[in-house]
mmCIF file of C-alpha atoms in Angstrom:
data_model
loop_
_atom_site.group_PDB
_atom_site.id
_atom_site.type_symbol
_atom_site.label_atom_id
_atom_site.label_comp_id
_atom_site.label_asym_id
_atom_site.label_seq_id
_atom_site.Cartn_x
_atom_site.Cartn_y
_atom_site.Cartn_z
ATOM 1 C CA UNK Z 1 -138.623 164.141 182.496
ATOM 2 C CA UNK Z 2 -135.771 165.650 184.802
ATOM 3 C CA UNK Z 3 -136.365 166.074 188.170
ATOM 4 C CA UNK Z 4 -136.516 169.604 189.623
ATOM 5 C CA UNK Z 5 -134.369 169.289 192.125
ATOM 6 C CA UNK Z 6 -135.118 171.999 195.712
ATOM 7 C CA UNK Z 7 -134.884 175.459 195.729
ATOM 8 C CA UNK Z 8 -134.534 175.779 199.310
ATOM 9 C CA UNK Z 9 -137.239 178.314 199.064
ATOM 10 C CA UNK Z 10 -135.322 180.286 196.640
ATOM 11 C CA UNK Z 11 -137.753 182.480 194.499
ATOM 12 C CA UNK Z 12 -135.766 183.113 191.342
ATOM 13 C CA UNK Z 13 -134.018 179.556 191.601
ATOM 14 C CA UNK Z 14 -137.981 178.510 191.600
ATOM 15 C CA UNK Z 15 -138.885 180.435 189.044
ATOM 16 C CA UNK Z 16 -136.193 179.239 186.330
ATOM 17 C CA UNK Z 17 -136.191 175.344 187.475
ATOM 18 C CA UNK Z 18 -139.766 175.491 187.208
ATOM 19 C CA UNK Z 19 -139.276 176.666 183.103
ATOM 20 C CA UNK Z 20 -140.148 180.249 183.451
ATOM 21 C CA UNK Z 21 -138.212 183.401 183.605
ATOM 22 C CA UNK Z 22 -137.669 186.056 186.134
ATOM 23 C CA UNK Z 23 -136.456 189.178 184.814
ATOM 24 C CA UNK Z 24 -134.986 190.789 188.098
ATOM 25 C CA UNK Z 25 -135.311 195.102 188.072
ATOM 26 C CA UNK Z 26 -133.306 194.584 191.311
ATOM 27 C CA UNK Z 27 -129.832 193.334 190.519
ATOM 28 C CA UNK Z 28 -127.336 192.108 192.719
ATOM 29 C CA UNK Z 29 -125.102 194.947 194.307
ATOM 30 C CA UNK Z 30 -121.429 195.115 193.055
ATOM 31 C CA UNK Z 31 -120.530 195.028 196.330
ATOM 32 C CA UNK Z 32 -119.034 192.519 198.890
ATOM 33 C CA UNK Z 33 -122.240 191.048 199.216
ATOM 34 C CA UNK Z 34 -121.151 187.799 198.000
ATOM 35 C CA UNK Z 35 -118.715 187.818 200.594
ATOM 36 C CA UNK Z 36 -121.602 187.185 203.108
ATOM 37 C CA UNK Z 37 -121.145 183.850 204.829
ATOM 38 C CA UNK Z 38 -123.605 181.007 204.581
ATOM 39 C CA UNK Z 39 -124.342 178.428 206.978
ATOM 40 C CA UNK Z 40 -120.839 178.311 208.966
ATOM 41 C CA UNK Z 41 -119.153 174.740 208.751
ATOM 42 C CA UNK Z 42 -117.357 173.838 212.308
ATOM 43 C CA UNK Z 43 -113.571 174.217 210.881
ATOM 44 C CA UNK Z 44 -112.227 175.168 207.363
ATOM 45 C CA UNK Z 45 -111.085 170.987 207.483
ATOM 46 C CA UNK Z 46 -112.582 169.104 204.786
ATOM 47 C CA UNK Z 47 -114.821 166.448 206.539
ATOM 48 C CA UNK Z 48 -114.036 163.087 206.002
ATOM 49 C CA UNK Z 49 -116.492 161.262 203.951
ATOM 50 C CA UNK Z 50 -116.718 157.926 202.165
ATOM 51 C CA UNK Z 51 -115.969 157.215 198.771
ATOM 52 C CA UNK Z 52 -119.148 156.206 196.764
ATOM 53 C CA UNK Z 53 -121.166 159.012 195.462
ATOM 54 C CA UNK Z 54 -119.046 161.742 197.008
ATOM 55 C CA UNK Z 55 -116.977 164.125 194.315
ATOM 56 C CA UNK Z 56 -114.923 165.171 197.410
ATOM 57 C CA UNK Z 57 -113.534 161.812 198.638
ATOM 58 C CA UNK Z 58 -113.073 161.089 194.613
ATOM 59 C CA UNK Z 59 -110.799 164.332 194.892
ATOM 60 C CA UNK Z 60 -109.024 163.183 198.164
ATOM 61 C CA UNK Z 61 -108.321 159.845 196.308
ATOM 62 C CA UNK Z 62 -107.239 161.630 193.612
ATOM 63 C CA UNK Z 63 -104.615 163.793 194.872
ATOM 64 C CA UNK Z 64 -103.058 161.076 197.251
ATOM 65 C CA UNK Z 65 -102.614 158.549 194.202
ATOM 66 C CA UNK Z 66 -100.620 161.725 192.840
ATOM 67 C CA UNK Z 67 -98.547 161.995 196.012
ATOM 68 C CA UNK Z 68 -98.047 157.793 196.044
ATOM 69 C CA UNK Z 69 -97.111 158.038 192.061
ATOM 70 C CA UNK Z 70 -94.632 160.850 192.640
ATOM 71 C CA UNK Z 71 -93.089 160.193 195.953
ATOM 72 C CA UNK Z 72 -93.236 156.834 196.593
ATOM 73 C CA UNK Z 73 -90.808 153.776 196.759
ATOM 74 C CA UNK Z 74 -88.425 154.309 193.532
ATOM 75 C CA UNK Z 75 -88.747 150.180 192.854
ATOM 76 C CA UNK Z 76 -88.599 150.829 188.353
ATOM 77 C CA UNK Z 77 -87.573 153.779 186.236
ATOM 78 C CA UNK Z 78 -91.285 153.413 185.303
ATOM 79 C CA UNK Z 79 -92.530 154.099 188.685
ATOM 80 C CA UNK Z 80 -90.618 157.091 188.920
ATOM 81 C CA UNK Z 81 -92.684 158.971 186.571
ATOM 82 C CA UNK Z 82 -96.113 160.335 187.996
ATOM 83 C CA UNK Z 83 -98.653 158.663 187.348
ATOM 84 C CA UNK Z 84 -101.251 160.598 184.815
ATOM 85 C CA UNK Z 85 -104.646 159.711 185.912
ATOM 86 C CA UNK Z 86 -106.918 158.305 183.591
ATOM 87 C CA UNK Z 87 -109.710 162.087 182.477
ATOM 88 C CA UNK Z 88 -112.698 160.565 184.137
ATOM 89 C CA UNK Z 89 -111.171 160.128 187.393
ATOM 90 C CA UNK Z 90 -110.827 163.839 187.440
ATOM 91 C CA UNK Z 91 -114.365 164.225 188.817
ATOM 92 C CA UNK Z 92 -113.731 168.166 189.289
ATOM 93 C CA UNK Z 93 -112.393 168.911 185.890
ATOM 94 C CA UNK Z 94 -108.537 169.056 187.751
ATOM 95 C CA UNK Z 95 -106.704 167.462 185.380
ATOM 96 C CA UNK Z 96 -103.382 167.021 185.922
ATOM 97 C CA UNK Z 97 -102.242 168.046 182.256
ATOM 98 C CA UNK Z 98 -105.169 170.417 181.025
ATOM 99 C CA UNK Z 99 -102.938 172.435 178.976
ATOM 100 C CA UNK Z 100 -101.841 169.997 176.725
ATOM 101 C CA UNK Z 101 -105.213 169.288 175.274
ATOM 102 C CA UNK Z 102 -106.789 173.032 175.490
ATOM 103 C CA UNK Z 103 -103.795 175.110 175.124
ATOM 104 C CA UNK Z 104 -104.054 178.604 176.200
ATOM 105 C CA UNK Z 105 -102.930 180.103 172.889
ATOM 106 C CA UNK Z 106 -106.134 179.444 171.693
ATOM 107 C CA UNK Z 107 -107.989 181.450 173.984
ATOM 108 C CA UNK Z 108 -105.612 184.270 173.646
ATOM 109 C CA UNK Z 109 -106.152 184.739 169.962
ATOM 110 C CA UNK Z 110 -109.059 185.938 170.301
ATOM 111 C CA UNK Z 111 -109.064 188.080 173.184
ATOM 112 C CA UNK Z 112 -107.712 191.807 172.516
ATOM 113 C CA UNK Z 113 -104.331 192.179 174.523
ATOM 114 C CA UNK Z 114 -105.276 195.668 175.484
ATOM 115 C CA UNK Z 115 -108.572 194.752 176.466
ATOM 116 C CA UNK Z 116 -108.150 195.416 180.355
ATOM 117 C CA UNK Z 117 -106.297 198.331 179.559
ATOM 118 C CA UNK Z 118 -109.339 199.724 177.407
ATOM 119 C CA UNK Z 119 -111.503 198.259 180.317
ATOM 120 C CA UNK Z 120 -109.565 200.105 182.991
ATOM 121 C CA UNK Z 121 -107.931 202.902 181.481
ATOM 122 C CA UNK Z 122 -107.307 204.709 184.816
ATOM 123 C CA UNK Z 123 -106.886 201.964 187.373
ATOM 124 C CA UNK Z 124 -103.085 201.865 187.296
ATOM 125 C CA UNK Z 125 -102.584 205.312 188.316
ATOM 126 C CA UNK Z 126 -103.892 204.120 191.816
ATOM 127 C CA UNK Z 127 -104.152 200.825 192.047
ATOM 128 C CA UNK Z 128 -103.676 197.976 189.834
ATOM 129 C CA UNK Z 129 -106.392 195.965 187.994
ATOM 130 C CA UNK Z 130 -107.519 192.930 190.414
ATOM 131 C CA UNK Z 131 -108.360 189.736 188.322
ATOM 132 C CA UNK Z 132 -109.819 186.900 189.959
ATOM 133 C CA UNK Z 133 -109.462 183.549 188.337
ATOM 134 C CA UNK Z 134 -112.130 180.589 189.156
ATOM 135 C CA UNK Z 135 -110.714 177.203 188.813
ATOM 136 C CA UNK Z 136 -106.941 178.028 187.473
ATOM 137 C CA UNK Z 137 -105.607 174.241 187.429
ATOM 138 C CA UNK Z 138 -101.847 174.116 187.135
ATOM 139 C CA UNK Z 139 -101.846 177.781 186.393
ATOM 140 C CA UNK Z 140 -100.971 177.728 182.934
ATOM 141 C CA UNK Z 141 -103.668 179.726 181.378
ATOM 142 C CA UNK Z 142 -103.666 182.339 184.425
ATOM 143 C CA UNK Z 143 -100.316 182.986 183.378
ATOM 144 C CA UNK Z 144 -101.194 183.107 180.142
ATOM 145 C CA UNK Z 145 -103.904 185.695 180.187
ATOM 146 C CA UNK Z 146 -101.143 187.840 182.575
ATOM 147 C CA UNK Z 147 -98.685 188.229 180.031
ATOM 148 C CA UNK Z 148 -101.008 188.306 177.354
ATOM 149 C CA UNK Z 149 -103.148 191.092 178.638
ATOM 150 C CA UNK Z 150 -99.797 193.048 179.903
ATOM 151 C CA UNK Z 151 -98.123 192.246 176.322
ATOM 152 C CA UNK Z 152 -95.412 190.300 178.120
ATOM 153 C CA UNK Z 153 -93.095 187.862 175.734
ATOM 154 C CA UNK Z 154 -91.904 184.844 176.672
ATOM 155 C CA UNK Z 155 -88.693 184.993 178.833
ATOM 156 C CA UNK Z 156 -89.739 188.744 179.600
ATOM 157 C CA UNK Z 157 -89.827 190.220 183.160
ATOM 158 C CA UNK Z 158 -91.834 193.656 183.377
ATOM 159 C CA UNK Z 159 -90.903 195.343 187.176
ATOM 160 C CA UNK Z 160 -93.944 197.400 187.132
ATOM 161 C CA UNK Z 161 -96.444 194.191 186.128
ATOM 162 C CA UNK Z 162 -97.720 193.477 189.515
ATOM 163 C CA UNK Z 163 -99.077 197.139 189.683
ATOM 164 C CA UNK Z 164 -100.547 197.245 186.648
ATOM 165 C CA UNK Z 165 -101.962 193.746 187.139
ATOM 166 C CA UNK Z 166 -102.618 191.381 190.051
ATOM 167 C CA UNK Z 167 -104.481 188.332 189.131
ATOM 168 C CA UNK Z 168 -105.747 185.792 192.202
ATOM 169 C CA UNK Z 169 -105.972 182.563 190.838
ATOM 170 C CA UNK Z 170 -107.849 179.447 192.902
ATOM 171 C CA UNK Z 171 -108.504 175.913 192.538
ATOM 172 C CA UNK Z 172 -109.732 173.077 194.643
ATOM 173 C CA UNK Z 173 -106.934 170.838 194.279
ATOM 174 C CA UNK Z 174 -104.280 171.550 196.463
ATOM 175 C CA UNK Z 175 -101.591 169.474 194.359
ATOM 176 C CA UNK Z 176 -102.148 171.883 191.245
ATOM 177 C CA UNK Z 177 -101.953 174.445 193.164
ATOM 178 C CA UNK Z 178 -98.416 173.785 194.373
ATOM 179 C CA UNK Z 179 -97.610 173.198 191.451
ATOM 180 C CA UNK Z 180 -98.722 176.615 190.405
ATOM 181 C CA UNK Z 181 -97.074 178.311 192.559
ATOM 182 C CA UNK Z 182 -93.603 176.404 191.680
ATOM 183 C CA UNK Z 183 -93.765 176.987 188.423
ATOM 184 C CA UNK Z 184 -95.066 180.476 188.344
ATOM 185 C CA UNK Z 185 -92.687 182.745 186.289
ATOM 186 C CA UNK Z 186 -94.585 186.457 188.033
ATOM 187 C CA UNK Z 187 -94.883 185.618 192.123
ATOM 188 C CA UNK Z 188 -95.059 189.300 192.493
ATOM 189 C CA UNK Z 189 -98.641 189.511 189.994
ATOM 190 C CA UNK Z 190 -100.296 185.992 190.446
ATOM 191 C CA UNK Z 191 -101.270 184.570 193.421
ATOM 192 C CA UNK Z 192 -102.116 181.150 193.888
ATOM 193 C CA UNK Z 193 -104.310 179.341 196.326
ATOM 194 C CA UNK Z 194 -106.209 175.881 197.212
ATOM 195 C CA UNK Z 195 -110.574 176.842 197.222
ATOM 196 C CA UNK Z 196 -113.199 175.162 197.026
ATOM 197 C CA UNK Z 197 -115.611 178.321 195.795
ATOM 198 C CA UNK Z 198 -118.382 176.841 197.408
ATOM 199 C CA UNK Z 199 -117.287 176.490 200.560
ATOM 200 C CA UNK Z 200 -119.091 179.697 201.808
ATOM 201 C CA UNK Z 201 -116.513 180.329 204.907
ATOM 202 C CA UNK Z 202 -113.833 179.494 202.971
ATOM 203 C CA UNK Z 203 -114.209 182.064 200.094
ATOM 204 C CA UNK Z 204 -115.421 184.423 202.651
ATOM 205 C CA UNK Z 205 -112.327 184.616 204.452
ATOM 206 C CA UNK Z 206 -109.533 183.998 201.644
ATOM 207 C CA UNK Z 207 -111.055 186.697 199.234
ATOM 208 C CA UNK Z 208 -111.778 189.642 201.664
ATOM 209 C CA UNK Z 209 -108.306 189.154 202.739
ATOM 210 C CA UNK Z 210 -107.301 189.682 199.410
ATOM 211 C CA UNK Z 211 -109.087 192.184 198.551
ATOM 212 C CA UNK Z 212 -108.453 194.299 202.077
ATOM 213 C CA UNK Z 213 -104.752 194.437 201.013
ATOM 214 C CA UNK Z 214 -105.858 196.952 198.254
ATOM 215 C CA UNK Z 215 -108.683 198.584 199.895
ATOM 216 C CA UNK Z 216 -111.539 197.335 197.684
ATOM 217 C CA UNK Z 217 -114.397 195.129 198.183
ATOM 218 C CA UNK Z 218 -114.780 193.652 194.578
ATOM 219 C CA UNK Z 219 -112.497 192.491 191.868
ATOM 220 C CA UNK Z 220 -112.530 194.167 188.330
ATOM 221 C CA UNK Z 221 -112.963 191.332 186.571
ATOM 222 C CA UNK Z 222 -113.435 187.282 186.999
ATOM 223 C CA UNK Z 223 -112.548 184.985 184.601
ATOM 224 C CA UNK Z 224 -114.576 181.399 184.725
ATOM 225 C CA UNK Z 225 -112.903 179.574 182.128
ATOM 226 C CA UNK Z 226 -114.466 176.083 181.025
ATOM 227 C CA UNK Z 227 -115.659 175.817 185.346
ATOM 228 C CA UNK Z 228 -119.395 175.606 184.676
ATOM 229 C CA UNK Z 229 -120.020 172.889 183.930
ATOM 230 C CA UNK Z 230 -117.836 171.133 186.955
ATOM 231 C CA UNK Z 231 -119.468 173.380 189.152
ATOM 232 C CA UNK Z 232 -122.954 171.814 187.335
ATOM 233 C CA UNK Z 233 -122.473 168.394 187.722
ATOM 234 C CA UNK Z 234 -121.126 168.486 191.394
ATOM 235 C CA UNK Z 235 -123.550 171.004 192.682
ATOM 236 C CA UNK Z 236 -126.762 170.592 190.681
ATOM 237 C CA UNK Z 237 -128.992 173.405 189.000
ATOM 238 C CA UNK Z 238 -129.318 175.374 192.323
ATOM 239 C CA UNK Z 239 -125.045 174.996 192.929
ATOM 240 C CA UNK Z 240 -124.494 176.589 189.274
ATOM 241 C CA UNK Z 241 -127.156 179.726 190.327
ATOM 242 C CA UNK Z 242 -125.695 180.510 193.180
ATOM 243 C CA UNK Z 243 -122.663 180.354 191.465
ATOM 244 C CA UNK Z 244 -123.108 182.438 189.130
ATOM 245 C CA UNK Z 245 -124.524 185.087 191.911
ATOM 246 C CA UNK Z 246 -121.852 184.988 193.669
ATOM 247 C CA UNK Z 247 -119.271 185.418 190.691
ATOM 248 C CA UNK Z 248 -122.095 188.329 189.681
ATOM 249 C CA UNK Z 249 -121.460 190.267 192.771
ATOM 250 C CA UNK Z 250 -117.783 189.956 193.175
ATOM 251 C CA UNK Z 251 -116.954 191.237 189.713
ATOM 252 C CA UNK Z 252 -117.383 194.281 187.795
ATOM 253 C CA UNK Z 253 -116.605 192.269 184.508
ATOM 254 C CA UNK Z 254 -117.134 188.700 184.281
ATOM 255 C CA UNK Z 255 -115.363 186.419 180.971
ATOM 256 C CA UNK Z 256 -117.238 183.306 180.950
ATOM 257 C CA UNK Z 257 -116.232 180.349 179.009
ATOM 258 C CA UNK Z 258 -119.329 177.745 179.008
ATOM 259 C CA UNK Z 259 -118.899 173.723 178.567
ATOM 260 C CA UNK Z 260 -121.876 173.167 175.990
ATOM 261 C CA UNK Z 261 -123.873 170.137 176.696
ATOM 262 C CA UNK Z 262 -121.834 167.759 174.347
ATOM 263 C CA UNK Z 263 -118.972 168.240 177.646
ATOM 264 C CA UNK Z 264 -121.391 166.742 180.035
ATOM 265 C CA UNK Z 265 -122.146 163.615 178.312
ATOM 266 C CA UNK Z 266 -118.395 162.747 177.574
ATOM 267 C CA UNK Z 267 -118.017 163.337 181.154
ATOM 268 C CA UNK Z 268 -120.348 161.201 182.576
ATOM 269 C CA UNK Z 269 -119.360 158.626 180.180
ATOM 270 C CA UNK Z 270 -115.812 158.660 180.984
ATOM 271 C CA UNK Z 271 -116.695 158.155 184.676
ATOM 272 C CA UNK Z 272 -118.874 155.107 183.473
ATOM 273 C CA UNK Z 273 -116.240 153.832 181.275
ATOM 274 C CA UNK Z 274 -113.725 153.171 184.485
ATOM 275 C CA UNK Z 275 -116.261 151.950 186.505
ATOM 276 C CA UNK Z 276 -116.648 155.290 189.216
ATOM 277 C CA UNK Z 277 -120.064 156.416 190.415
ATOM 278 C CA UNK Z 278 -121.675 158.795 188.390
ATOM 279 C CA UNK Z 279 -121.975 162.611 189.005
ATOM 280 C CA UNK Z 280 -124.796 162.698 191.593
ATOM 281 C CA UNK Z 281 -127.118 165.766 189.900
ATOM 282 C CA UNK Z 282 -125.978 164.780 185.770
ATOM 283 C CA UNK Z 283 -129.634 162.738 185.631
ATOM 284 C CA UNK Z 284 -131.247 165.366 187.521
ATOM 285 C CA UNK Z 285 -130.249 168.481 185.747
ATOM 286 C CA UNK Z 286 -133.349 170.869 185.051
ATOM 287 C CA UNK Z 287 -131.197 173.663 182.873
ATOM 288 C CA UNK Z 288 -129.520 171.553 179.878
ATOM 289 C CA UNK Z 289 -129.491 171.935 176.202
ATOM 290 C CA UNK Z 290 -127.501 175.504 174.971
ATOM 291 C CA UNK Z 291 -125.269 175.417 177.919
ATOM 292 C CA UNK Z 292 -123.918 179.463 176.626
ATOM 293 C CA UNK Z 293 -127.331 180.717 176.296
ATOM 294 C CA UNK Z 294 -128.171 179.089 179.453
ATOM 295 C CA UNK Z 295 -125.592 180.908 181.390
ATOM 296 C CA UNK Z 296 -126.475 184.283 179.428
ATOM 297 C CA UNK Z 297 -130.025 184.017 181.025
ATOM 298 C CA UNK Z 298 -129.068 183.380 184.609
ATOM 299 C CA UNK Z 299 -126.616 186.252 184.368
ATOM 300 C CA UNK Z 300 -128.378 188.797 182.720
ATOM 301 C CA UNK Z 301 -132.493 187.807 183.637
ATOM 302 C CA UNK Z 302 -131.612 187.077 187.623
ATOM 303 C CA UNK Z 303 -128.061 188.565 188.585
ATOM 304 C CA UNK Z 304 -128.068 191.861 187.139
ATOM 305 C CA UNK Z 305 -125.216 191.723 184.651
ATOM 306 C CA UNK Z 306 -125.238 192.280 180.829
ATOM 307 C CA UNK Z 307 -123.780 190.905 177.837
ATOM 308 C CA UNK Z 308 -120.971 193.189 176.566
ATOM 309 C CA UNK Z 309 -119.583 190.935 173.594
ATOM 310 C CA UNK Z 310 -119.142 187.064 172.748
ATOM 311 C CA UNK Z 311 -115.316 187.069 171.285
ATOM 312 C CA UNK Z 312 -115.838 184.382 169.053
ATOM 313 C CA UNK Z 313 -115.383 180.127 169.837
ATOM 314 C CA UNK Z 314 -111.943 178.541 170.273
ATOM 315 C CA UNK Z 315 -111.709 175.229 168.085
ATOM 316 C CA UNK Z 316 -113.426 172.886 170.925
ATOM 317 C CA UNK Z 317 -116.242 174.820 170.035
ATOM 318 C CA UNK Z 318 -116.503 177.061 173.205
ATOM 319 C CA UNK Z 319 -117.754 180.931 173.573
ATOM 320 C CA UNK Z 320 -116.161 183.341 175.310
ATOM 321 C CA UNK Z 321 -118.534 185.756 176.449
ATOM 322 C CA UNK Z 322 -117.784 188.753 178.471
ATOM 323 C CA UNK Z 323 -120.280 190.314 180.851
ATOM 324 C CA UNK Z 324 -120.430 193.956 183.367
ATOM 325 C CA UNK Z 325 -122.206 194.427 186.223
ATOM 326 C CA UNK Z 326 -124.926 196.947 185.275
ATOM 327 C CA UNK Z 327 -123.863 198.892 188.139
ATOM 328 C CA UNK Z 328 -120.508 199.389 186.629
ATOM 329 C CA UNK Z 329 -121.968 201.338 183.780
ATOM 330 C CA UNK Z 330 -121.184 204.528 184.824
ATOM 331 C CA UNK Z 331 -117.997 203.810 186.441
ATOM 332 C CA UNK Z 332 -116.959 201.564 183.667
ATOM 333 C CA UNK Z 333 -118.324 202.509 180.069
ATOM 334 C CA UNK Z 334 -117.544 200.020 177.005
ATOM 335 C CA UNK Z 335 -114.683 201.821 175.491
ATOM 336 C CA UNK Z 336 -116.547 202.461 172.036
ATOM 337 C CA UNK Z 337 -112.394 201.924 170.321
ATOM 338 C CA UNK Z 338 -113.223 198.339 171.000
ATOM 339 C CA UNK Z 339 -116.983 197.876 170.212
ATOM 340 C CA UNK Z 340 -115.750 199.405 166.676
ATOM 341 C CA UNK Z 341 -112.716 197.232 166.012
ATOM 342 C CA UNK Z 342 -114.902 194.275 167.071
ATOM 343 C CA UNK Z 343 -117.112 195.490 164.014
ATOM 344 C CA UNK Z 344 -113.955 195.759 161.539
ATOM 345 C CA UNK Z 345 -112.941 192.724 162.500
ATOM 346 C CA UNK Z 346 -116.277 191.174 162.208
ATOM 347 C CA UNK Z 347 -115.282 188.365 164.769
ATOM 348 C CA UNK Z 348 -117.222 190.208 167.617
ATOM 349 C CA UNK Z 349 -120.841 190.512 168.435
ATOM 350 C CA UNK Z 350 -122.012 192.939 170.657
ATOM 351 C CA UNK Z 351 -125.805 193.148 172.325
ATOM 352 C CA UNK Z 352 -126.699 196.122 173.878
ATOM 353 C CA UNK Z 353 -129.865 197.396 175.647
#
């Protein structure tokens, strides 16, 4: 039987680890109230820990056998290449190459490119749509959804893009993130930098800053594409909770896009396979099985969101579900134009309550 792991006196955490269900008639605020700091850390420096059983030294590791591979002394034609590092020993899902194996496109057929506009029909006129995007790697799909959603063609410029659309787009590794920001074709829309979202502090400081430049305390929508599970494995059953309050609260729409199960076993077994230490909570973890309808619960049962419409599975067999604060009801009605072509189309299904 899994161990439960501590709730740190959390009731709802408590509640769901311990198998039941708390259906919360007091949702989070969409408000900055994820923006809250936590228990303050003495610097914004990454502490220096030791290798074995730590994701974050595995990520140090990481990134400097990148530097070595791609900077070092030019000895073979061979050695001038970067080295691409074996999948397992990226123990934070920050794969050097993500693209090439889960290619945006097909996450992009099946979103509506005038969804945000439906979504936001008057945000332009003021300010533009703020986007925030958990985990963006090398930035490929972040750019991806921007010209996608802003029906941008390859090779295209738009000058009026950034205030239609501004899209901030994190990740913990700092090397990707360079990268990211070298290769990104819309500087003026996208802006890239190196988080850890669970660093309290650190998202404290680096979102409200973002945010204050447009006067707003929450973004209009998050997108948490294939980060769940990452977040799962390194953080344990309480570290996904909290991160899904947090996204909860920041976001007036929220697009998920949930690892199932399946994703944490091939994990795990890729770190076994090249001989690392294994994720720390993967033996531990209380919420398992339907990894989607997992993530539906938490959401809708403890941090007062609902389910607006699950767009249909890409072909690695992964929903993409797309959730509104129930605060932003009034503010931000479902456009009914797209609960009715998601009908037509029969490639949408919608709950409402």
């Amino acid at each position: 039987m899994a161990r439960v792991p501590h709730a740190n006196g959390n009731p709802k955490l408590l509640r769901w680890l311990s198998g039941g269900r708390f259906y919360s008639h007091s949702p989070l605020p969409c408000s900055a109230g994820a923006l809250e700091p936590g228990p303050r850390s003495p610097s914004l420096q990454v502490p220096d820990f030791r290798f074995r059983g730590d994701p974050e030294a595995r990520l140090r590791l990481m990134a400097a056998s990148m530097k070595q591979a791609t900077g070092g002394v030019e000895e073979t034609a061979a050695e001038e290449e970067p080295r691409v590092l074996e999948p397992g020993a990226a123990p934070f899902g920050n794969f050097p190459h993500y693209s090439r194996f889960h290619p945006p496109e097909q996450r992009l057929r099946l979103l509506p490119p005038e969804l945000l506009r439906r979504l936001f029909p008057q945000s332009p006129e003021t300010r533009p749509i703020l986007g925030l995007d958990v985990g963006c790697n090398s930035g490929d799909l972040s750019v991806a959804l921007y010209k996608h959603f802003l029906t941008l063609h390859d090779g295209e410029t738009c000058s009026d893009a950034s205030r239609e659309l501004h899209l901030l787009c994190c990740d913990i590794d700092p090397v990707l993130v360079e990268r990211a920001e070298k290769e990104c074709p819309f500087p003026d829309g996208l802006t890239f930098i190196t988080l850890d979202f669970m660093n309290h502090r650190t998202r404290k400081v680096l979102l409200s800053s973002f945010l204050s430049q447009f006067g707003c305390s929450v973004f209009d929508i998050g997108f948490c594409m294939s980060i769940t599970m990452w977040i799962h494995l390194n953080h344990g059953d309480q570290g996904l909770w909290e991160f899904l309050a947090h996204l909860s609260s920041l976001c007036c729409y929220l697009l998920v896009e949930p690892q199932p199960w399946k994703c944490y076993r091939a994990a795990a077994r890729r770190l076994r396979k090249l001989g690392l230490h294994d994720f720390d909570h993967f033996r531990s973890l209380a919420i398992r099985g339907d990894m989607a309808n997992q993530i539906v619960q938490i959401l809708t049962q403890d941090h007062g969101m609902e389910l607006v419409c699950c767009f249909g599975n890409t072909s690695w067999d992964r929903s993409l579900l797309l959730f509104r604060a129930k605060q932003a009801t009034e503010t931000h009605p479902i456009p009914e134009s797209l609960i009715e072509e998601g009908k037509e189309r029969n490639r949408i299904r919608f709950w409402r309550q």
